[in-house]
mmCIF file of C-alpha atoms and ligand atoms in Angstrom:
data_model
loop_
_atom_site.group_PDB
_atom_site.id
_atom_site.type_symbol
_atom_site.label_atom_id
_atom_site.label_comp_id
_atom_site.label_asym_id
_atom_site.label_seq_id
_atom_site.Cartn_x
_atom_site.Cartn_y
_atom_site.Cartn_z
ATOM 1 C CA MET E 1 0.491 28.887 11.561
ATOM 2 C CA ILE E 2 -1.655 28.048 8.508
ATOM 3 C CA LYS E 3 -4.803 30.222 8.359
ATOM 4 C CA PRO E 4 -8.140 28.525 9.208
ATOM 5 C CA ASP E 5 -9.667 29.116 5.744
ATOM 6 C CA GLN E 6 -6.525 27.675 4.131
ATOM 7 C CA PHE E 7 -6.620 24.626 6.411
ATOM 8 C CA LYS E 8 -10.281 24.099 5.499
ATOM 9 C CA PHE E 9 -9.576 24.440 1.777
ATOM 10 C CA PHE E 10 -6.557 22.120 1.642
ATOM 11 C CA SER E 11 -8.005 19.491 3.978
ATOM 12 C CA GLN E 12 -11.197 19.359 1.884
ATOM 13 C CA LEU E 13 -9.192 19.036 -1.348
ATOM 14 C CA VAL E 14 -7.095 16.204 0.146
ATOM 15 C CA LYS E 15 -10.146 14.399 1.555
ATOM 16 C CA ASP E 16 -12.152 14.642 -1.690
ATOM 17 C CA SER E 17 -9.231 13.388 -3.781
ATOM 18 C CA SER E 18 -7.762 10.672 -1.562
ATOM 19 C CA GLY E 19 -9.986 10.049 1.470
ATOM 20 C CA ILE E 20 -7.173 11.172 3.789
ATOM 21 C CA ALA E 21 -8.926 12.991 6.639
ATOM 22 C CA LEU E 22 -6.967 15.891 8.099
ATOM 23 C CA THR E 23 -8.880 16.532 11.269
ATOM 24 C CA LYS E 24 -8.430 19.465 13.638
ATOM 25 C CA GLY E 25 -5.020 19.281 15.271
ATOM 26 C CA LYS E 26 -3.334 18.308 11.988
ATOM 27 C CA GLU E 27 -2.627 21.954 11.084
ATOM 28 C CA TYR E 28 1.065 21.546 11.845
ATOM 29 C CA LEU E 29 1.371 18.444 9.637
ATOM 30 C CA LEU E 30 -0.408 20.141 6.729
ATOM 31 C CA GLU E 31 1.677 23.262 7.121
ATOM 32 C CA SER E 32 5.038 21.474 7.226
ATOM 33 C CA ARG E 33 4.224 19.229 4.240
ATOM 34 C CA LEU E 34 2.905 22.165 2.171
ATOM 35 C CA ASN E 35 5.981 24.222 3.025
ATOM 36 C CA GLU E 36 8.101 21.423 1.550
ATOM 37 C CA LEU E 37 5.917 21.428 -1.562
ATOM 38 C CA CYS E 38 6.316 25.218 -1.886
ATOM 39 C CA LYS E 39 10.096 24.730 -1.974
ATOM 40 C CA VAL E 40 9.778 22.115 -4.730
ATOM 41 C CA LEU E 41 7.446 24.349 -6.751
ATOM 42 C CA GLY E 42 9.524 27.483 -6.182
ATOM 43 C CA LEU E 43 6.614 29.246 -4.460
ATOM 44 C CA ARG E 44 7.214 31.910 -1.811
ATOM 45 C CA ASP E 45 4.916 30.491 0.874
ATOM 46 C CA ILE E 46 1.615 28.768 1.625
ATOM 47 C CA ASP E 47 -0.307 31.976 0.775
ATOM 48 C CA ALA E 48 1.084 31.745 -2.763
ATOM 49 C CA LEU E 49 0.248 28.023 -2.976
ATOM 50 C CA TYR E 50 -3.277 28.728 -1.701
ATOM 51 C CA GLN E 51 -3.847 31.399 -4.372
ATOM 52 C CA GLN E 52 -2.681 29.011 -7.073
ATOM 53 C CA ALA E 53 -4.677 26.049 -5.772
ATOM 54 C CA LYS E 54 -7.832 28.084 -5.261
ATOM 55 C CA PHE E 55 -7.864 29.933 -8.578
ATOM 56 C CA LYS E 56 -5.574 28.013 -10.973
ATOM 57 C CA LEU E 57 -5.718 24.407 -9.824
ATOM 58 C CA THR E 58 -4.325 22.030 -12.458
ATOM 59 C CA PRO E 59 -4.704 18.220 -12.176
ATOM 60 C CA ARG E 60 -0.922 18.026 -11.611
ATOM 61 C CA LEU E 61 -0.958 20.541 -8.757
ATOM 62 C CA LYS E 62 -3.834 18.668 -7.133
ATOM 63 C CA GLU E 63 -1.830 15.427 -7.364
ATOM 64 C CA GLN E 64 1.203 17.125 -5.856
ATOM 65 C CA ILE E 65 -0.812 18.461 -2.904
ATOM 66 C CA VAL E 66 -2.357 15.031 -2.256
ATOM 67 C CA GLU E 67 0.992 13.328 -2.675
ATOM 68 C CA ALA E 68 2.532 15.733 -0.158
ATOM 69 C CA MET E 69 -0.035 14.591 2.398
ATOM 70 C CA THR E 70 0.535 10.843 2.007
ATOM 71 C CA THR E 71 2.642 9.015 4.577
ATOM 72 C CA ASN E 72 4.675 6.380 2.754
ATOM 73 C CA GLU E 73 6.251 4.674 5.784
ATOM 74 C CA THR E 74 6.836 0.985 5.039
ATOM 75 C CA TYR E 75 9.504 -1.687 5.342
ATOM 76 C CA PHE E 76 10.251 -5.265 4.328
ATOM 77 C CA PHE E 77 8.277 -7.962 6.195
ATOM 78 C CA ARG E 78 6.457 -5.314 8.254
ATOM 79 C CA ASP E 79 5.138 -6.984 11.455
ATOM 80 C CA GLN E 80 6.611 -10.326 10.272
ATOM 81 C CA HIS E 81 3.647 -12.443 11.487
ATOM 82 C CA PRO E 82 1.387 -11.869 8.424
ATOM 83 C CA PHE E 83 4.211 -13.230 6.271
ATOM 84 C CA ASP E 84 4.614 -16.215 8.628
ATOM 85 C CA ALA E 85 0.880 -16.855 8.230
ATOM 86 C CA LEU E 86 1.261 -16.763 4.439
ATOM 87 C CA LYS E 87 4.217 -19.130 4.541
ATOM 88 C CA ASN E 88 2.913 -21.611 7.104
ATOM 89 C CA HIS E 89 -0.825 -21.739 6.369
ATOM 90 C CA ILE E 90 -2.445 -19.515 3.792
ATOM 91 C CA ILE E 91 -0.502 -20.206 0.589
ATOM 92 C CA LYS E 92 -0.811 -23.981 1.106
ATOM 93 C CA GLU E 93 -4.552 -23.606 1.593
ATOM 94 C CA LEU E 94 -4.930 -21.353 -1.465
ATOM 95 C CA MET E 95 -2.899 -23.788 -3.548
ATOM 96 C CA ALA E 96 -5.214 -26.628 -2.608
ATOM 97 C CA GLN E 97 -8.189 -24.421 -3.507
ATOM 98 C CA ASN E 98 -6.749 -23.282 -6.853
ATOM 99 C CA GLN E 99 -5.090 -26.564 -7.893
ATOM 100 C CA ALA E 100 -7.237 -26.862 -11.024
ATOM 101 C CA LYS E 101 -6.604 -23.412 -12.467
ATOM 102 C CA LYS E 102 -3.038 -23.052 -11.144
ATOM 103 C CA GLU E 103 -3.358 -19.343 -10.505
ATOM 104 C CA LEU E 104 -2.749 -17.173 -7.428
ATOM 105 C CA ARG E 105 -3.298 -13.424 -7.249
ATOM 106 C CA PHE E 106 -2.228 -11.132 -4.399
ATOM 107 C CA TRP E 107 -2.919 -7.422 -4.001
ATOM 108 C CA SER E 108 -0.855 -5.008 -1.955
ATOM 109 C CA ALA E 109 -3.513 -2.292 -1.998
ATOM 110 C CA ALA E 110 -1.491 0.571 -0.486
ATOM 111 C CA ALA E 111 1.897 -0.641 -1.621
ATOM 112 C CA SER E 112 3.843 2.576 -1.047
ATOM 113 C CA THR E 113 7.421 2.016 -2.304
ATOM 114 C CA GLY E 114 6.936 -1.722 -2.860
ATOM 115 C CA GLN E 115 8.501 -3.423 0.158
ATOM 116 C CA GLU E 116 5.248 -5.244 1.060
ATOM 117 C CA ALA E 117 4.742 -6.646 -2.455
ATOM 118 C CA TYR E 118 8.385 -7.751 -2.728
ATOM 119 C CA SER E 119 8.140 -9.384 0.725
ATOM 120 C CA ILE E 120 5.207 -11.502 -0.520
ATOM 121 C CA ALA E 121 7.246 -12.320 -3.649
ATOM 122 C CA MET E 122 10.174 -13.479 -1.481
ATOM 123 C CA ILE E 123 7.906 -15.789 0.538
ATOM 124 C CA ILE E 124 6.749 -17.390 -2.715
ATOM 125 C CA ALA E 125 10.169 -17.615 -4.376
ATOM 126 C CA GLU E 126 11.825 -18.921 -1.232
ATOM 127 C CA HIS E 127 9.275 -21.450 0.047
ATOM 128 C CA PHE E 128 7.032 -22.493 -2.849
ATOM 129 C CA PRO E 129 9.129 -23.790 -5.769
ATOM 130 C CA GLN E 130 6.081 -25.864 -6.766
ATOM 131 C CA LEU E 131 4.421 -22.578 -7.859
ATOM 132 C CA ALA E 132 7.006 -22.134 -10.640
ATOM 133 C CA ASN E 133 4.560 -23.420 -13.266
ATOM 134 C CA TRP E 134 1.550 -21.503 -11.847
ATOM 135 C CA ARG E 135 0.380 -18.041 -12.890
ATOM 136 C CA VAL E 136 1.322 -16.026 -9.804
ATOM 137 C CA GLU E 137 0.792 -12.284 -9.715
ATOM 138 C CA ILE E 138 1.350 -9.770 -6.950
ATOM 139 C CA LEU E 139 -0.218 -6.435 -7.828
ATOM 140 C CA GLY E 140 1.031 -3.419 -5.893
ATOM 141 C CA THR E 141 -0.967 -0.179 -6.134
ATOM 142 C CA ASP E 142 -0.791 3.196 -4.450
ATOM 143 C CA ILE E 143 -2.165 6.689 -5.006
ATOM 144 C CA SER E 144 1.349 8.146 -4.929
ATOM 145 C CA GLN E 145 3.023 8.270 -8.339
ATOM 146 C CA GLN E 146 6.400 8.869 -6.729
ATOM 147 C CA ALA E 147 6.044 5.829 -4.473
ATOM 148 C CA ILE E 148 4.958 3.625 -7.398
ATOM 149 C CA ALA E 149 7.836 4.852 -9.579
ATOM 150 C CA LYS E 150 10.258 3.793 -6.838
ATOM 151 C CA ALA E 151 8.491 0.449 -6.366
ATOM 152 C CA LYS E 152 8.780 -0.248 -10.114
ATOM 153 C CA ASP E 153 12.468 0.649 -10.027
ATOM 154 C CA GLY E 154 13.022 -1.754 -7.133
ATOM 155 C CA ARG E 155 16.020 0.289 -6.032
ATOM 156 C CA TYR E 156 16.564 0.601 -2.295
ATOM 157 C CA THR E 157 19.134 2.292 -0.078
ATOM 158 C CA GLN E 158 21.213 0.493 2.535
ATOM 159 C CA VAL E 159 18.990 1.984 5.257
ATOM 160 C CA GLU E 160 15.867 0.630 3.549
ATOM 161 C CA VAL E 161 17.235 -2.907 3.143
ATOM 162 C CA ASN E 162 18.425 -2.842 6.756
ATOM 163 C CA ARG E 163 14.770 -2.494 7.801
ATOM 164 C CA GLY E 164 13.237 -5.959 8.077
ATOM 165 C CA LEU E 165 15.127 -7.794 5.340
ATOM 166 C CA PRO E 166 17.260 -10.752 6.489
ATOM 167 C CA ILE E 167 20.772 -10.668 5.005
ATOM 168 C CA THR E 168 20.304 -14.097 3.385
ATOM 169 C CA LEU E 169 17.338 -12.779 1.378
ATOM 170 C CA LEU E 170 19.152 -9.544 0.553
ATOM 171 C CA ILE E 171 22.030 -11.476 -1.000
ATOM 172 C CA LYS E 172 19.785 -13.919 -2.811
ATOM 173 C CA TYR E 173 17.193 -11.532 -4.305
ATOM 174 C CA PHE E 174 18.984 -8.161 -4.683
ATOM 175 C CA LYS E 175 22.154 -7.067 -6.399
ATOM 176 C CA GLN E 176 24.319 -4.235 -5.237
ATOM 177 C CA GLN E 177 24.733 -1.290 -7.585
ATOM 178 C CA GLY E 178 26.848 1.497 -6.124
ATOM 179 C CA ALA E 179 25.131 2.751 -2.985
ATOM 180 C CA PHE E 180 21.868 0.949 -3.873
ATOM 181 C CA TRP E 181 20.376 -2.536 -3.839
ATOM 182 C CA MET E 182 18.360 -3.559 -6.916
ATOM 183 C CA VAL E 183 15.591 -6.174 -6.840
ATOM 184 C CA GLN E 184 16.541 -9.070 -9.119
ATOM 185 C CA ASP E 185 14.377 -10.137 -12.054
ATOM 186 C CA LYS E 186 13.397 -13.419 -10.371
ATOM 187 C CA LEU E 187 11.284 -11.328 -7.926
ATOM 188 C CA LYS E 188 10.338 -8.548 -10.325
ATOM 189 C CA LYS E 189 8.655 -11.012 -12.674
ATOM 190 C CA LEU E 190 6.144 -11.898 -9.927
ATOM 191 C CA VAL E 191 5.205 -8.295 -9.171
ATOM 192 C CA LYS E 192 3.370 -5.538 -11.078
ATOM 193 C CA PHE E 193 2.869 -1.974 -9.894
ATOM 194 C CA LYS E 194 0.469 0.762 -10.920
ATOM 195 C CA THR E 195 -1.046 3.908 -9.446
ATOM 196 C CA PHE E 196 -4.550 3.413 -8.160
ATOM 197 C CA ASN E 197 -6.786 5.419 -5.842
ATOM 198 C CA LEU E 198 -8.752 3.315 -3.351
ATOM 199 C CA LEU E 199 -11.617 5.837 -3.645
ATOM 200 C CA SER E 200 -12.172 4.911 -7.312
ATOM 201 C CA PRO E 201 -14.396 2.043 -8.453
ATOM 202 C CA PHE E 202 -12.481 -1.249 -8.353
ATOM 203 C CA VAL E 203 -12.836 -1.971 -12.046
ATOM 204 C CA GLY E 204 -10.217 -3.585 -14.238
ATOM 205 C CA LEU E 205 -8.273 -5.043 -11.328
ATOM 206 C CA GLY E 206 -9.735 -8.552 -11.437
ATOM 207 C CA THR E 207 -10.173 -10.653 -8.322
ATOM 208 C CA PHE E 208 -7.655 -11.759 -5.696
ATOM 209 C CA ASP E 209 -6.909 -14.697 -3.424
ATOM 210 C CA CYS E 210 -5.260 -12.519 -0.820
ATOM 211 C CA ILE E 211 -5.371 -8.767 -0.197
ATOM 212 C CA PHE E 212 -3.005 -6.779 1.991
ATOM 213 C CA CYS E 213 -4.546 -3.387 2.775
ATOM 214 C CA ARG E 214 -2.397 -2.375 5.708
ATOM 215 C CA TYR E 215 -1.815 0.910 7.476
ATOM 216 C CA VAL E 216 -3.860 3.001 5.072
ATOM 217 C CA LEU E 217 -7.441 2.829 6.400
ATOM 218 C CA ILE E 218 -6.156 4.626 9.524
ATOM 219 C CA TYR E 219 -6.034 7.828 7.467
ATOM 220 C CA PHE E 220 -9.727 7.680 6.485
ATOM 221 C CA ASP E 221 -12.977 8.454 8.314
ATOM 222 C CA GLN E 222 -15.409 5.659 9.253
ATOM 223 C CA GLU E 223 -17.612 6.088 6.197
ATOM 224 C CA THR E 224 -14.664 5.914 3.775
ATOM 225 C CA LYS E 225 -13.200 2.894 5.628
ATOM 226 C CA LYS E 226 -16.491 1.060 5.312
ATOM 227 C CA LYS E 227 -16.874 1.870 1.586
ATOM 228 C CA ILE E 228 -13.338 0.667 0.857
ATOM 229 C CA THR E 229 -13.597 -2.556 2.881
ATOM 230 C CA ASP E 230 -16.904 -3.339 1.129
ATOM 231 C CA LYS E 231 -15.168 -2.950 -2.239
ATOM 232 C CA LEU E 232 -12.205 -5.067 -1.074
ATOM 233 C CA VAL E 233 -14.554 -7.882 -0.052
ATOM 234 C CA LYS E 234 -16.179 -7.795 -3.508
ATOM 235 C CA VAL E 235 -12.860 -8.379 -5.312
ATOM 236 C CA LEU E 236 -11.739 -11.069 -2.881
ATOM 237 C CA ARG E 237 -12.297 -14.589 -4.192
ATOM 238 C CA PRO E 238 -14.342 -17.029 -2.065
ATOM 239 C CA GLY E 239 -11.973 -18.624 0.456
ATOM 240 C CA GLY E 240 -9.570 -15.667 0.078
ATOM 241 C CA TYR E 241 -7.892 -13.693 2.880
ATOM 242 C CA LEU E 242 -7.811 -10.005 3.819
ATOM 243 C CA PHE E 243 -5.036 -8.497 5.941
ATOM 244 C CA LEU E 244 -5.324 -5.096 7.605
ATOM 245 C CA GLY E 245 -2.648 -3.451 9.755
ATOM 246 C CA ALA E 246 -2.083 -4.981 13.192
ATOM 247 C CA THR E 247 -3.781 -2.019 14.906
ATOM 248 C CA GLU E 248 -6.733 -1.838 12.507
ATOM 249 C CA THR E 249 -10.152 -3.376 13.141
ATOM 250 C CA PRO E 250 -12.743 -3.259 10.382
ATOM 251 C CA VAL E 251 -16.093 -1.650 11.163
ATOM 252 C CA GLY E 252 -19.201 -3.339 9.824
ATOM 253 C CA LEU E 253 -17.280 -5.873 7.757
ATOM 254 C CA ASP E 254 -19.451 -7.931 5.420
ATOM 255 C CA PRO E 255 -20.866 -11.048 7.154
ATOM 256 C CA SER E 256 -19.183 -13.263 4.552
ATOM 257 C CA MET E 257 -15.876 -12.397 6.263
ATOM 258 C CA LYS E 258 -14.792 -14.463 9.270
ATOM 259 C CA ARG E 259 -11.996 -13.488 11.632
ATOM 260 C CA VAL E 260 -9.130 -15.994 11.654
ATOM 261 C CA ASN E 261 -6.046 -16.119 13.909
ATOM 262 C CA PHE E 262 -2.704 -17.574 12.856
ATOM 263 C CA GLY E 263 -0.279 -17.171 15.752
ATOM 264 C CA LYS E 264 -0.062 -13.425 16.364
ATOM 265 C CA THR E 265 -1.864 -12.591 13.137
ATOM 266 C CA VAL E 266 -5.489 -11.653 12.795
ATOM 267 C CA CYS E 267 -6.925 -11.711 9.299
ATOM 268 C CA TRP E 268 -10.305 -12.163 7.636
ATOM 269 C CA LYS E 269 -11.344 -15.065 5.440
ATOM 270 C CA LYS E 270 -14.164 -14.890 2.922
ATOM 271 C CA SER E 271 -16.604 -17.772 3.088
ATOM 272 C CA GLY E 272 -16.783 -20.276 0.236
ATOM 273 C CA GLY E 273 -13.863 -21.578 -1.771
HETATM 274 C C1 SAM Y 1 1.788 3.996 5.654
HETATM 275 S S1 SAM Y 1 1.796 3.475 3.970
HETATM 276 C C2 SAM Y 1 1.502 1.740 4.152
HETATM 277 C C3 SAM Y 1 2.364 0.914 3.238
HETATM 278 C C4 SAM Y 1 2.239 -0.599 3.382
HETATM 279 N N1 SAM Y 1 0.895 -1.062 3.146
HETATM 280 C C5 SAM Y 1 2.711 -1.074 4.727
HETATM 281 O O1 SAM Y 1 1.902 -1.532 5.525
HETATM 282 O O2 SAM Y 1 3.920 -0.994 5.007
HETATM 283 C C6 SAM Y 1 0.208 4.110 3.430
HETATM 284 C C7 SAM Y 1 0.121 4.260 1.917
HETATM 285 O O3 SAM Y 1 -1.246 4.494 1.566
HETATM 286 C C8 SAM Y 1 -1.259 5.306 0.409
HETATM 287 N N2 SAM Y 1 -2.594 5.909 0.233
HETATM 288 C C9 SAM Y 1 -3.183 6.903 0.939
HETATM 289 N N3 SAM Y 1 -4.395 7.178 0.449
HETATM 290 C C10 SAM Y 1 -4.596 6.335 -0.597
HETATM 291 C C11 SAM Y 1 -5.661 6.135 -1.517
HETATM 292 N N4 SAM Y 1 -6.782 6.856 -1.466
HETATM 293 N N5 SAM Y 1 -5.528 5.184 -2.459
HETATM 294 C C12 SAM Y 1 -4.392 4.439 -2.537
HETATM 295 N N6 SAM Y 1 -3.353 4.579 -1.705
HETATM 296 C C13 SAM Y 1 -3.450 5.518 -0.738
HETATM 297 C C14 SAM Y 1 -0.148 6.316 0.673
HETATM 298 O O4 SAM Y 1 0.313 6.921 -0.519
HETATM 299 C C15 SAM Y 1 0.909 5.443 1.363
HETATM 300 O O5 SAM Y 1 1.892 4.997 0.473
#
């Protein structure tokens, strides 16, 4: 079992760098993930990693420790109903709102390996041919460099495409390459990926019509959740929509945000627009 002072040290490092809160009871998770990292780094054990992190911490090692503690679980069309809401209601409404400037911007704010951003792209490519002459951008960001590198590659295994992706869309938007499925350029051109930490100031990102920030706030404490949702609201355009994970309820959300239901989906709409 990881020693208490080591647990304290690593959990503080992870929280300060990413917001991920490793509360008591998460010792086993920390230990198993750090053991994996030790193997990758060729270190004997967690004692050796602790010595290195405590006395010779490089920016790269810090990133690797944080990265080891991220949970990158995701799949195409996760929960399905948010994508139905986009298709049946939200995109039409945003198009009416943005008719003059012919621009739509989406943000997948904890994009992991890209399935969420590509799912939004498929909704647009499949159901909104009238957006072909609009500027449409789906930005996918994540703290994990490894996850973002995979998202940029757009290369998925058979197991990954079997999770949530209808066969008709697989055939239309991916091409098979050996054991992998590659995202085709007609989707890739709608999507951009970059690493980004939700704890940092939201500068240089621009503003968005629709933000997906799903299944990431669950890893943060209340104060961090509140700070991040406040920043999300600021970069959301008037009349824009915010999606959280199905099990996530925002605490103290800005009063400009009103809860909206579309079928099984709950999301939040910013006033104005
Ligand atoms: C469980 S995945 C959710 C992926 C996707 N949004 C979905 O719903 O399928 C959570 C992601 O949040 C990312 N993450 C954790 N802390 C972060 C932070 N401070 N800034 C940006 N991304 C973070 C992790 O790297 C991970 O890929």
